[in-house]
Tab-separated table of C-alpha atoms and ligand atoms in Angstrom:
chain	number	residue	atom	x	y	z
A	287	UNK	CA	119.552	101.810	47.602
A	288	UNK	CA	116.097	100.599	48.819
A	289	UNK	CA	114.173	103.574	51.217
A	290	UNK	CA	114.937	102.057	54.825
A	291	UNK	CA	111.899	102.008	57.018
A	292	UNK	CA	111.992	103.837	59.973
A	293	UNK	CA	109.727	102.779	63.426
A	294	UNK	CA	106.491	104.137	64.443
A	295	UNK	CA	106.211	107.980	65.332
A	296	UNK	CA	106.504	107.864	69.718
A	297	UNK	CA	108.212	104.258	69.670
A	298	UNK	CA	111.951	104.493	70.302
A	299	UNK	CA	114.323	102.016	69.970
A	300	UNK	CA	116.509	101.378	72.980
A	301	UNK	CA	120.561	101.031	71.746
A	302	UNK	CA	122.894	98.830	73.520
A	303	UNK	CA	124.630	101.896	74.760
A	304	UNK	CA	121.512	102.917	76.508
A	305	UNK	CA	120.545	99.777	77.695
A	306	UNK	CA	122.946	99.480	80.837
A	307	UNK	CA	121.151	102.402	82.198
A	308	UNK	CA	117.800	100.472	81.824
A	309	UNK	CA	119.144	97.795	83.300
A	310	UNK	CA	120.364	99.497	86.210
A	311	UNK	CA	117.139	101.511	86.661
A	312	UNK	CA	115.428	97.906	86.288
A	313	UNK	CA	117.379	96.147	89.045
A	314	UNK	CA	117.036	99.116	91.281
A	315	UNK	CA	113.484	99.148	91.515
A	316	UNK	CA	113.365	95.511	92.024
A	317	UNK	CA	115.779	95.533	95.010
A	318	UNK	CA	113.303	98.246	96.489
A	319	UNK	CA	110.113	96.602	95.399
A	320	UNK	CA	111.333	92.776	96.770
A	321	UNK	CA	112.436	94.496	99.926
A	322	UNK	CA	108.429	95.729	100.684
A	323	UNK	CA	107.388	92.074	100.358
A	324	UNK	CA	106.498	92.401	96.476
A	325	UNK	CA	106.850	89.520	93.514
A	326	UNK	CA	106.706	89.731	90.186
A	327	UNK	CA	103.591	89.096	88.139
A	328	UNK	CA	104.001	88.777	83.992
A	329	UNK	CA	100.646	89.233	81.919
A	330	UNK	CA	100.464	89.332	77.797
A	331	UNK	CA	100.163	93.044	76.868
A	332	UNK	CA	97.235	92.427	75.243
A	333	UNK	CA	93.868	91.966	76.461
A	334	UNK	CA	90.151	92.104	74.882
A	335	UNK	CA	89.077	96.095	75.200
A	336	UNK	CA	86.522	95.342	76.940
A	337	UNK	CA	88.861	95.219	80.003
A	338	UNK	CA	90.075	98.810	79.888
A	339	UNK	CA	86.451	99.976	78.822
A	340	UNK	CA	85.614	98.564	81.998
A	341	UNK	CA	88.187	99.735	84.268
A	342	UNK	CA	89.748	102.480	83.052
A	343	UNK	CA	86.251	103.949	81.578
A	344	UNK	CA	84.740	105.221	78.782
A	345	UNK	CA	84.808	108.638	78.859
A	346	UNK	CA	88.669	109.027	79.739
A	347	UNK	CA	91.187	109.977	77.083
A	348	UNK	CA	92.647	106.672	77.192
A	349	UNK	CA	89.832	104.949	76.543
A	350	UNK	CA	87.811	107.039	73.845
A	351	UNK	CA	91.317	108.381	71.894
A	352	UNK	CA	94.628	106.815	72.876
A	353	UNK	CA	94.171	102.999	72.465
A	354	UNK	CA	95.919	100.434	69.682
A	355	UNK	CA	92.579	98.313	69.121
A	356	UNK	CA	91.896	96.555	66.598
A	357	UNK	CA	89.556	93.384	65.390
A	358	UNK	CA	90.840	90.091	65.335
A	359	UNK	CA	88.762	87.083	64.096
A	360	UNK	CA	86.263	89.164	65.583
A	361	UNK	CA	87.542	89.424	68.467
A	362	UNK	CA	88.282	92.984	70.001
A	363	UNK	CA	91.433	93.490	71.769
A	364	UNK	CA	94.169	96.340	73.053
A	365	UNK	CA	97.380	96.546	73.317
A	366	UNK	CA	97.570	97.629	76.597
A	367	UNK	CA	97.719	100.996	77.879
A	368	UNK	CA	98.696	100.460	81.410
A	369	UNK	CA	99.193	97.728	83.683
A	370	UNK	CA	96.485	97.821	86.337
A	371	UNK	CA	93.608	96.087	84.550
A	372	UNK	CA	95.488	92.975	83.567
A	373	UNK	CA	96.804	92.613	86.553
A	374	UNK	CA	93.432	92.459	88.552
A	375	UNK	CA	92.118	90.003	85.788
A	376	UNK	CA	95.003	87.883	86.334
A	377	UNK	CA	94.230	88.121	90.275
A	378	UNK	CA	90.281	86.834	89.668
A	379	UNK	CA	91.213	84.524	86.852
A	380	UNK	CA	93.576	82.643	88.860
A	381	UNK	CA	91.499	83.423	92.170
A	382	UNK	CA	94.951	84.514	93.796
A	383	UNK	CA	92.572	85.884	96.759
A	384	UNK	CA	91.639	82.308	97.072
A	385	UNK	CA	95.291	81.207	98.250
A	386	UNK	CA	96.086	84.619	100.074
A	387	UNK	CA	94.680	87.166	101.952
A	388	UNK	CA	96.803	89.983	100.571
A	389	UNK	CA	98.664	90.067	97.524
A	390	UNK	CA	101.767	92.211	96.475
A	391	UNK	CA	102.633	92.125	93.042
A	392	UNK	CA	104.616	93.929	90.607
A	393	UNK	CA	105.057	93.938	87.441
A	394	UNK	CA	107.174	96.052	84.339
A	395	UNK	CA	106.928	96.553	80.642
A	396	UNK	CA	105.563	98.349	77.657
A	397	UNK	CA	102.236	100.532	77.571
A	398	UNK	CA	101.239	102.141	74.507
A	399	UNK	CA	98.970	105.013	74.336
A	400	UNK	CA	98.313	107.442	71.297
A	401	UNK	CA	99.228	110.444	72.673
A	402	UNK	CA	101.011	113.167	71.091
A	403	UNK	CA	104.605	112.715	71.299
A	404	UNK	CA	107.196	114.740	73.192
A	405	UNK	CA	109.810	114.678	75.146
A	406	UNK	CA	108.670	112.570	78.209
A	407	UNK	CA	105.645	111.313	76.075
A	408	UNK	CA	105.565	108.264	74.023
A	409	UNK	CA	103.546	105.968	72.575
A	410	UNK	CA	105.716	103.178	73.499
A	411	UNK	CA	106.870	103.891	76.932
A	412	UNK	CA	107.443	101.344	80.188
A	413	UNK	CA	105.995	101.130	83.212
A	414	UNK	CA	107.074	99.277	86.593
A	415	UNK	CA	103.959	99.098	89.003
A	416	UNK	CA	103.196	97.617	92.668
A	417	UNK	CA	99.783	96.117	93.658
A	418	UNK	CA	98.935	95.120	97.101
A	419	UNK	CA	95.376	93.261	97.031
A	420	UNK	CA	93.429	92.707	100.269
A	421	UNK	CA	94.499	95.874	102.242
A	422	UNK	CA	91.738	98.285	102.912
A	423	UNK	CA	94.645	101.116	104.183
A	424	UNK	CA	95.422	103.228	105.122
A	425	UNK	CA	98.715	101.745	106.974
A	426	UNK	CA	99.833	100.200	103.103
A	427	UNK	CA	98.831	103.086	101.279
A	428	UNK	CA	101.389	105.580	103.703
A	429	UNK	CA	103.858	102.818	103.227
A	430	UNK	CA	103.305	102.051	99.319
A	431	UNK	CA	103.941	106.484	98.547
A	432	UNK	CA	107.125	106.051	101.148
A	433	UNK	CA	108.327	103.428	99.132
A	434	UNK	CA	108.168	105.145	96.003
A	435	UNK	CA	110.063	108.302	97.517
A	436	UNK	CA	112.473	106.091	98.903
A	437	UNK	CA	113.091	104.570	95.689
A	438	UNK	CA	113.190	108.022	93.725
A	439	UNK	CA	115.884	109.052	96.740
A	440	UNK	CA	118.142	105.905	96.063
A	441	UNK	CA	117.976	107.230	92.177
A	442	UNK	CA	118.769	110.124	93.327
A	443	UNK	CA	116.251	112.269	91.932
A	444	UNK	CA	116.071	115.831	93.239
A	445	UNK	CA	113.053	117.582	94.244
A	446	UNK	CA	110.733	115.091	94.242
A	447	UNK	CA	107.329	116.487	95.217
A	448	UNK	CA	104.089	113.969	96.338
A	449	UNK	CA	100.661	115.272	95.424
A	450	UNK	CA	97.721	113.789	97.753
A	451	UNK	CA	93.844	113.711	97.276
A	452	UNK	CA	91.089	111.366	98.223
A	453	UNK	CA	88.231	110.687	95.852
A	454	UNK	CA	86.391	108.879	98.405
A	455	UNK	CA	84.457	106.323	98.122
A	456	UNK	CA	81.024	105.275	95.682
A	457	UNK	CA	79.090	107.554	98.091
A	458	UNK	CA	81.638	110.662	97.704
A	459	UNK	CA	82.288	110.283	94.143
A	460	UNK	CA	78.615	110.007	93.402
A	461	UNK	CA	77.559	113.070	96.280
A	462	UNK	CA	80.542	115.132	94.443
A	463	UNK	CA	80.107	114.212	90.571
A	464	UNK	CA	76.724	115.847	91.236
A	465	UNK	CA	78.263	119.166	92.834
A	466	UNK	CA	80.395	119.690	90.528
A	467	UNK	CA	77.649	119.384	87.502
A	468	UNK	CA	75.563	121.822	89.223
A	469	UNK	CA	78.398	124.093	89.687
A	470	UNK	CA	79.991	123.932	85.809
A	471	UNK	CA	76.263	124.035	84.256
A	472	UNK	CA	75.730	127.641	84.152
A	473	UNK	CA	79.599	128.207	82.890
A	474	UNK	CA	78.899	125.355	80.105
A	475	UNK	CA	79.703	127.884	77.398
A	476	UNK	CA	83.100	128.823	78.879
A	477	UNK	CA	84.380	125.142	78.869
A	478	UNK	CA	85.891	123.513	76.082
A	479	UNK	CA	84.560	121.894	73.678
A	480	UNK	CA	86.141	118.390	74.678
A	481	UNK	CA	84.742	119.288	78.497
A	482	UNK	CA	81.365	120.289	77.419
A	483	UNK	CA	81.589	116.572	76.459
A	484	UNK	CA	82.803	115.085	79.390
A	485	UNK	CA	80.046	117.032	81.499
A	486	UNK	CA	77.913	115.063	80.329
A	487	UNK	CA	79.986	111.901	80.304
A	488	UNK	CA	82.787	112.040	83.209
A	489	UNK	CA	82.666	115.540	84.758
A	490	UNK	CA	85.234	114.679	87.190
A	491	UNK	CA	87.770	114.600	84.266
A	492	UNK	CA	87.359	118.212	83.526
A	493	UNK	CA	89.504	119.468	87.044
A	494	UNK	CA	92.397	117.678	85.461
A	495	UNK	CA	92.270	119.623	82.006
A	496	UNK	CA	95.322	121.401	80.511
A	497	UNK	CA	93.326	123.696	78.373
A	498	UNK	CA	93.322	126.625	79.738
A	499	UNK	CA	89.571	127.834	79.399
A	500	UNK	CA	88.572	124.813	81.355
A	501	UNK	CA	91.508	125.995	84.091
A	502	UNK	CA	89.932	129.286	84.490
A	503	UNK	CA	86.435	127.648	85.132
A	504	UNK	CA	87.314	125.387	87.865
A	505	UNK	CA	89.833	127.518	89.851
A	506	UNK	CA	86.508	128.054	91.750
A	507	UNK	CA	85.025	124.923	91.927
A	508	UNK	CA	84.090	122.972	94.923
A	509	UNK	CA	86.262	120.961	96.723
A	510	UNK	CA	85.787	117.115	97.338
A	511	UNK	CA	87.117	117.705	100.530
A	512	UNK	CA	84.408	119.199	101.433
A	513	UNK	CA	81.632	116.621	100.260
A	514	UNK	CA	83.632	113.292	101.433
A	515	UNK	CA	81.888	111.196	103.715
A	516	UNK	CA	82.677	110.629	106.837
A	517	UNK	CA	84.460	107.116	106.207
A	518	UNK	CA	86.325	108.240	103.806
A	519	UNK	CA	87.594	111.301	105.589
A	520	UNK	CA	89.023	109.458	108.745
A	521	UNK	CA	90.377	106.962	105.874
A	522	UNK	CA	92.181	110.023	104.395
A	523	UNK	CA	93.475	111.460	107.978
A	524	UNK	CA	94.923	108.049	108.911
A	525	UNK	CA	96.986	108.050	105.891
A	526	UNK	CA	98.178	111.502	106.091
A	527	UNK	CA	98.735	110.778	110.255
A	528	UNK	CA	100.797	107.875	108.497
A	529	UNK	CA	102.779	110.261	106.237
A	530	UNK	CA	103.949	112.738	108.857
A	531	UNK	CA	105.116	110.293	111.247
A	532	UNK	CA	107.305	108.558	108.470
A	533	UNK	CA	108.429	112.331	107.697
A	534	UNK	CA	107.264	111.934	104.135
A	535	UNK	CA	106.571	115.526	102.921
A	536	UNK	CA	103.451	115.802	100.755
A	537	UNK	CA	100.981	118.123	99.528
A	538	UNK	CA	97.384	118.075	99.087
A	539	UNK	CA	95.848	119.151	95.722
A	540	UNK	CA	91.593	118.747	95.890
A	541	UNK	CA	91.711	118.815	91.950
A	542	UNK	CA	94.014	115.898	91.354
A	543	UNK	CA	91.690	113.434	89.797
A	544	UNK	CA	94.211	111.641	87.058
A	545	UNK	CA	92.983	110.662	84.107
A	546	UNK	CA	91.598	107.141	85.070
A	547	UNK	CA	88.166	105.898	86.463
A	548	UNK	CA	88.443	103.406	88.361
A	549	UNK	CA	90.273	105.098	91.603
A	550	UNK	CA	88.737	105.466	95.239
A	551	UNK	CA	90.188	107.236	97.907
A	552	UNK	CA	93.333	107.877	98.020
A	553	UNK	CA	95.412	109.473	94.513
A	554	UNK	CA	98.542	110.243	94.666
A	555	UNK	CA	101.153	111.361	91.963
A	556	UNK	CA	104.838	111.755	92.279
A	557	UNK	CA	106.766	114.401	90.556
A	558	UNK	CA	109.882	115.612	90.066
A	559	UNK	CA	112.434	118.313	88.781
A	560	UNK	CA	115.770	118.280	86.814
A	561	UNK	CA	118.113	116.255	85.085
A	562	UNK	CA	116.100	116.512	81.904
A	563	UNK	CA	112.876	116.107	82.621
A	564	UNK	CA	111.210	119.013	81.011
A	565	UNK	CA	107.314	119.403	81.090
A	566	UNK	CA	106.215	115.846	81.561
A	567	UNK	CA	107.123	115.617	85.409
A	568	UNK	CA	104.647	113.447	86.893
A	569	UNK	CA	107.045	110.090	87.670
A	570	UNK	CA	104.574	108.123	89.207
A	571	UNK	CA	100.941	107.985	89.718
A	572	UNK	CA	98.637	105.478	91.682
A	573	UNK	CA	95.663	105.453	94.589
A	574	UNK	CA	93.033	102.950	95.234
A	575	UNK	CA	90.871	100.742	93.398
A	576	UNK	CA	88.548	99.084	96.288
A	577	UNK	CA	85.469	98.373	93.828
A	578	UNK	CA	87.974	97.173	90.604
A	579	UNK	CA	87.997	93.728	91.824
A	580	UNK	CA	84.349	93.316	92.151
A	581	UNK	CA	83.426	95.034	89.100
A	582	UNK	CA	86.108	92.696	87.005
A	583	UNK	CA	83.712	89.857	88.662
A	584	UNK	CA	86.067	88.589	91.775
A	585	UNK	CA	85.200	89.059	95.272
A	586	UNK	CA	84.963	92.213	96.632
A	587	UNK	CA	88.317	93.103	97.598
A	588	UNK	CA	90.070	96.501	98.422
A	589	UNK	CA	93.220	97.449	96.770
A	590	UNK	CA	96.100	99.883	95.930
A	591	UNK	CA	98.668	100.496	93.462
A	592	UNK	CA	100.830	102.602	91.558
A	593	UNK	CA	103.286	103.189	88.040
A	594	UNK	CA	106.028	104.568	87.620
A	595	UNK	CA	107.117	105.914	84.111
A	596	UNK	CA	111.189	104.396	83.135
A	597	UNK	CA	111.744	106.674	80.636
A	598	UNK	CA	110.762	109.853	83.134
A	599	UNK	CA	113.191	108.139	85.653
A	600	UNK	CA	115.998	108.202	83.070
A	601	UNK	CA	115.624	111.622	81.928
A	602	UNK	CA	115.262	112.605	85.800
A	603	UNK	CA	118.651	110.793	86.788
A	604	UNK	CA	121.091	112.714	85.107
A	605	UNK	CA	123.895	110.944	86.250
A	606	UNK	CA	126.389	108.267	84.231
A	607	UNK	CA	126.162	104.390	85.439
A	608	UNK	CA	129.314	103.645	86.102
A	609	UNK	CA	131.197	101.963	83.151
A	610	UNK	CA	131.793	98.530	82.541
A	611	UNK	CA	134.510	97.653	80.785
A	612	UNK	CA	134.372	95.801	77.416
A	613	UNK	CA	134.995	91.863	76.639
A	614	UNK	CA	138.194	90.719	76.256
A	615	UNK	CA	139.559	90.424	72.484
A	616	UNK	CA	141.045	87.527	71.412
A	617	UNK	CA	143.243	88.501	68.191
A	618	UNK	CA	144.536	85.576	66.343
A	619	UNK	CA	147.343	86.212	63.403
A	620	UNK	CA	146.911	83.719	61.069
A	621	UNK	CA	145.096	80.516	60.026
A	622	UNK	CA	146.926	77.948	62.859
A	623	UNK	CA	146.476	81.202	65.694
A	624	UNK	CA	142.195	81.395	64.701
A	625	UNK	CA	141.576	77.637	65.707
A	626	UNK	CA	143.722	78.039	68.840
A	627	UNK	CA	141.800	81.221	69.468
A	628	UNK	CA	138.572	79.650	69.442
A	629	UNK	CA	139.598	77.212	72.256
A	630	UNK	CA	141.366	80.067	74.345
A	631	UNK	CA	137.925	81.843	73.999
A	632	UNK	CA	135.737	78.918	75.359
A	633	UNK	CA	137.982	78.421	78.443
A	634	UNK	CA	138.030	82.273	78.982
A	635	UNK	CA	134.516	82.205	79.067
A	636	UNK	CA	134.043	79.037	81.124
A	637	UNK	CA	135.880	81.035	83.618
A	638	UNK	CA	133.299	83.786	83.471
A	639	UNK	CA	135.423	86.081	81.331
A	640	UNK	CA	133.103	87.709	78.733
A	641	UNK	CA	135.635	87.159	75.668
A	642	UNK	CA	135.036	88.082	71.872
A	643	UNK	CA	136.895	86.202	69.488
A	644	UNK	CA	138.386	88.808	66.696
A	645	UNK	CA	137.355	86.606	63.219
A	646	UNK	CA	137.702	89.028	60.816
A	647	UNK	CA	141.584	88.550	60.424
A	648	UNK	CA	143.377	91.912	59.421
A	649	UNK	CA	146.836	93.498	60.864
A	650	UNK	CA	147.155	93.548	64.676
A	651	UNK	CA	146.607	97.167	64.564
A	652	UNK	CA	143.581	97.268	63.538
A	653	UNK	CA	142.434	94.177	65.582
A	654	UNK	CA	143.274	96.485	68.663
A	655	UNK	CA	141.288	99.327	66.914
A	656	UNK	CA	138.336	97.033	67.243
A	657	UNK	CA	139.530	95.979	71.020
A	658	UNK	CA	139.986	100.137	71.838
A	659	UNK	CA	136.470	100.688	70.408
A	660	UNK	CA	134.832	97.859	72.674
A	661	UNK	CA	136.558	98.969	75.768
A	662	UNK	CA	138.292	95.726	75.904
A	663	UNK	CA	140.505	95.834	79.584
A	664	UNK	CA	142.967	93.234	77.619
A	665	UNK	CA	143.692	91.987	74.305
A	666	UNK	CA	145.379	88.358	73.835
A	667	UNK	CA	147.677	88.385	70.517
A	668	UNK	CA	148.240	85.035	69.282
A	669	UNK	CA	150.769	84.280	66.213
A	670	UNK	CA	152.648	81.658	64.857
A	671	UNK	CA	155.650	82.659	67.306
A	672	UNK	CA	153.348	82.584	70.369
A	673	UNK	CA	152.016	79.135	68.711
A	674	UNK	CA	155.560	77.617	68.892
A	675	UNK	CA	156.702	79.070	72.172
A	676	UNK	CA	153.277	77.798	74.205
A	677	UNK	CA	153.092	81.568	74.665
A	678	UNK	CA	150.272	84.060	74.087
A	679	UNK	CA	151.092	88.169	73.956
A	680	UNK	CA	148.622	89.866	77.104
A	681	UNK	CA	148.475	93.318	76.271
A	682	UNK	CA	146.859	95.201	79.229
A	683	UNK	CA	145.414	98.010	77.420
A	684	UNK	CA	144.499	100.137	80.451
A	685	UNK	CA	148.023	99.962	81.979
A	686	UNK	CA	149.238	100.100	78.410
A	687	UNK	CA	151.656	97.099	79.046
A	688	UNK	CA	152.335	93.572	77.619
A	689	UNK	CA	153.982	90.482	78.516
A	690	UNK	CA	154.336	86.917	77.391
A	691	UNK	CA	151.930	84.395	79.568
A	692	UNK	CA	152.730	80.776	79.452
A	693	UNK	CA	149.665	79.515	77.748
A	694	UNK	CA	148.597	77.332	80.888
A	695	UNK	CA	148.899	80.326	83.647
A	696	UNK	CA	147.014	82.039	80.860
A	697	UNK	CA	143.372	81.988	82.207
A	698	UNK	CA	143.985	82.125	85.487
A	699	UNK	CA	146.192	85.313	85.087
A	700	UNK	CA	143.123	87.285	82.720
A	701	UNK	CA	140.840	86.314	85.461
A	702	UNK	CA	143.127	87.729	88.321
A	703	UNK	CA	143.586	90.746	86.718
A	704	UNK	CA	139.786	91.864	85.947
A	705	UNK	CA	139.050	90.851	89.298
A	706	UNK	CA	141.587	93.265	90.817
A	707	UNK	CA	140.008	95.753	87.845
A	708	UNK	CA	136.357	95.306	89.191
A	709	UNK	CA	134.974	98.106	91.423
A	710	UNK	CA	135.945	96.941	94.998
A	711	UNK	CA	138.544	94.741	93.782
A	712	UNK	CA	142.292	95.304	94.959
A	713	UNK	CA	142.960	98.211	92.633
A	714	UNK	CA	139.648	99.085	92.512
A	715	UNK	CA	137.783	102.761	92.163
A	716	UNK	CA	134.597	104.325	92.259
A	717	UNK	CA	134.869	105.526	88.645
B	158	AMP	P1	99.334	106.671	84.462
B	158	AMP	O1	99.289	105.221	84.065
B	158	AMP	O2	98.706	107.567	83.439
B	158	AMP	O3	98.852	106.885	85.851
B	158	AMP	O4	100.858	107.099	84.430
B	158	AMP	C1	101.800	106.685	85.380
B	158	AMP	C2	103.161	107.155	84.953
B	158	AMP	O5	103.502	106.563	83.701
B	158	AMP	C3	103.257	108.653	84.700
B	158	AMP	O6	103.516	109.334	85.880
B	158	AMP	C4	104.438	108.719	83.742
B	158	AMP	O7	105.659	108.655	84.435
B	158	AMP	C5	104.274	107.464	82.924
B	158	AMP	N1	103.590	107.745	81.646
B	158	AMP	C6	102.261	107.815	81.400
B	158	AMP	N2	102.017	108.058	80.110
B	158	AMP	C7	103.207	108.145	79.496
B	158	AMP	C8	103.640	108.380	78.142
B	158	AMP	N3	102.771	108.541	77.138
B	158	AMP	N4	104.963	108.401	77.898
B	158	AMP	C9	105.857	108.216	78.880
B	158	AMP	N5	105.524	107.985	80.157
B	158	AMP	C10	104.211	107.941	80.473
């Protein structure tokens, strides 16, 4: 046999047995997303790297190590690593803030970073995010963090924990970049290597380091609390004024930073415990972007947003979706039976009935192997005898029981029975 190729290391494909889950995940977020006023914005996932060397920043891991660049007809581009950045070209390109004074978009799909994979981490992973454009806060951002902890509650993800921090402003970031230099100079030699880098590059990247040399050093190090201006500070108050009154428990962590340049003010990150989410627990990140805009060449324009990770939501929600059951199966014994299958099939399915059509012949046992193994609620058996009585066979698999249907009632009777079947139909149940 030829070697069979197998897909890129981190990129997984996703089974039809898995998919219902996405699908439910999917709709769920868009329920809660479309209830906050949000619509959908679609943008190719790839973009010329200049865009993420813009906004996300050189001098970030997923700018100087994790992107899929590459050259073509020399023309750089990415495939992109998150969704922010083509989002907020799509809003200047089209001059959205032109026709609207605030914008609320969202959007879902694949990111791809080169990170190392594990469980949690991919390099193909998907992300559903919310924008809201022309909102200087901090009223949205209280509401846009509520939103996401209401939506993690209606997954029913337990212990969900939200990490706050303000980078402030231009002023802030600028005022604390430069205290935080002067404090990690003299420990230089105690960083690592990779953060005796970034000090000279993007210092503030160094508080979110997992390497434990660089932990030890900045467990001391100032706090940006202490340095924001006074703008930015009443900014940050308002929000967390916000918070309590919606009864939205939070913490706040002076050394979240997250691993992306462009945010001002508020950062947030969502995480969360169980099912099987093992050491990658952040769920969601976001904050505010209120110079992105400009710097992408639109109008200066504040702004706010957030992702969410699907695959951390899925390992997080434990639970089963409940299960639909299977098409119907059509089994057809014999030449004459297959062509009057084929109609039976189109009028099941004009009726809505999702119907296969068994055309492999074979006995009738193993035609209701096949209907067992698709979770089929009914097979129809159709034969020469059914043929000359203007019958066809219903066997009701789940109430293991069969009777003759006169071929007329026959479509109305399958489509009375899976309705009663259906969760909240007359012999309906939760399971
Ligand atoms: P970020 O875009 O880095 O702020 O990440 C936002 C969210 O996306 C994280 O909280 C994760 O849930 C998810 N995420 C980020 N990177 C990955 C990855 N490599 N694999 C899976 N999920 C990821």
């Amino acid at each position: 046999m030829t070697r069979a190729i197998s897909a890129v290391k981190g990129m997984n494909d996703l089974l039809p047995s898995e998919v219902a889950r996405w699908h439910a995940l999917e709709s769920t977020i868009r329920d809660v997303v479309q209830l906050h006023g949000y619509r959908e914005i679609r943008v190719p996932v790839i973009e010329p790297t200049s865009l993420y060397v813009r906004s996300v920043g050189e001098g970030t891991d997923i700018v100087d190590k994790e992107m899929y660049s590459f050259v073509f007809h020399d023309e750089p581009l990415t495939v992109r690593p998150e969704g922010t950045a083509g989002v907020v070209r799509a809003y200047v390109e089209h001059a959205i803030h032109a026709k609207e004074p605030v914008s609320r978009l969202y959007y879902e799909g694949p990111m791809f970073r080169g990170e190392r994979p594990a469980r949690g981490r991919y390099r193909q992973f998907h992300q559903a995010g919310c924008e809201v454009f022309g909102d200087p806060g901090p009223l949205v951002d209280a509401e846009m963090i509520d939103m996401l902890v209401g939506l993690l509650r209606r997954l029913k993800i337990q212990n969900v924990e939200v990490v706050l921090n303000s980078l402030g402003g231009k002023g802030t970031k600028a005022r604390y970049r430069e205290r935080l230099v002067e404090f990690l100079e003299p420990k230089k030699d105690a960083l690592s290597e990779d953060s005796k880098r970034r000090l000279q590059t993007n210092p503030l990247r160094i508080l979110d380091s997992k390497d434990p040399k660089d932990q030890a050093v900045v467990a001391d190090a100032p706090s940006i609390l202490d340095v924001i201006d006074d703008d930015d500070r009443a900014h940050f108050d308002g929000l967390r004024r916000h918070l309590d009154r919606l009864g939205t428990p939070y913490s706040i962590d002076p050394r979240l930073v997250r691993g992306l340049d462009y945010y001002t003010r508020t950062l947030f990150e969502v995480r969360g415990q169980g099912g099987e989410l093992g050491a990658q627990n952040a769920l969601a990140g976001g904050g505010r972007y209120d110079s992105l805009v400009e710097e992408l060449g639109g109008p200066a324009t504040p702004a706010i947003g957030f992702a969410a990770g699907l695959e951390r939501l899925l390992l997080a929600t434990a639970a089963e979706p409940p299960r639909a059951h299977g098409p119907v199966l059509v089994a057809p014994l014999g030449e004459r039976a297959q062509a009057e299958a084929l109609v039976l099939g189109r009028e099941l399915r004009e009726a809505g009935v999702p119907t296969i059509v068994e055309g492999r012949g074979g006995s009738l046992k193993s035609m209701l192997r096949r209907a067992n193994g698709l979770g089929s609620p009914v097979a129809l058996v159709v034969g020469d005898g059914e043929l000359d009585r203007g019958v066809v066979q219903l066997k009701d698999l789940a109430a293991h029981a069969q009777n003759d249907v006169p071929r007329s009632e026959l479509v109305r009777e399958v489509s009375a029975l899976l309705a009663a079947r259906a969760p909240g139909g007359a012999e309906g149940s939760a399971g």
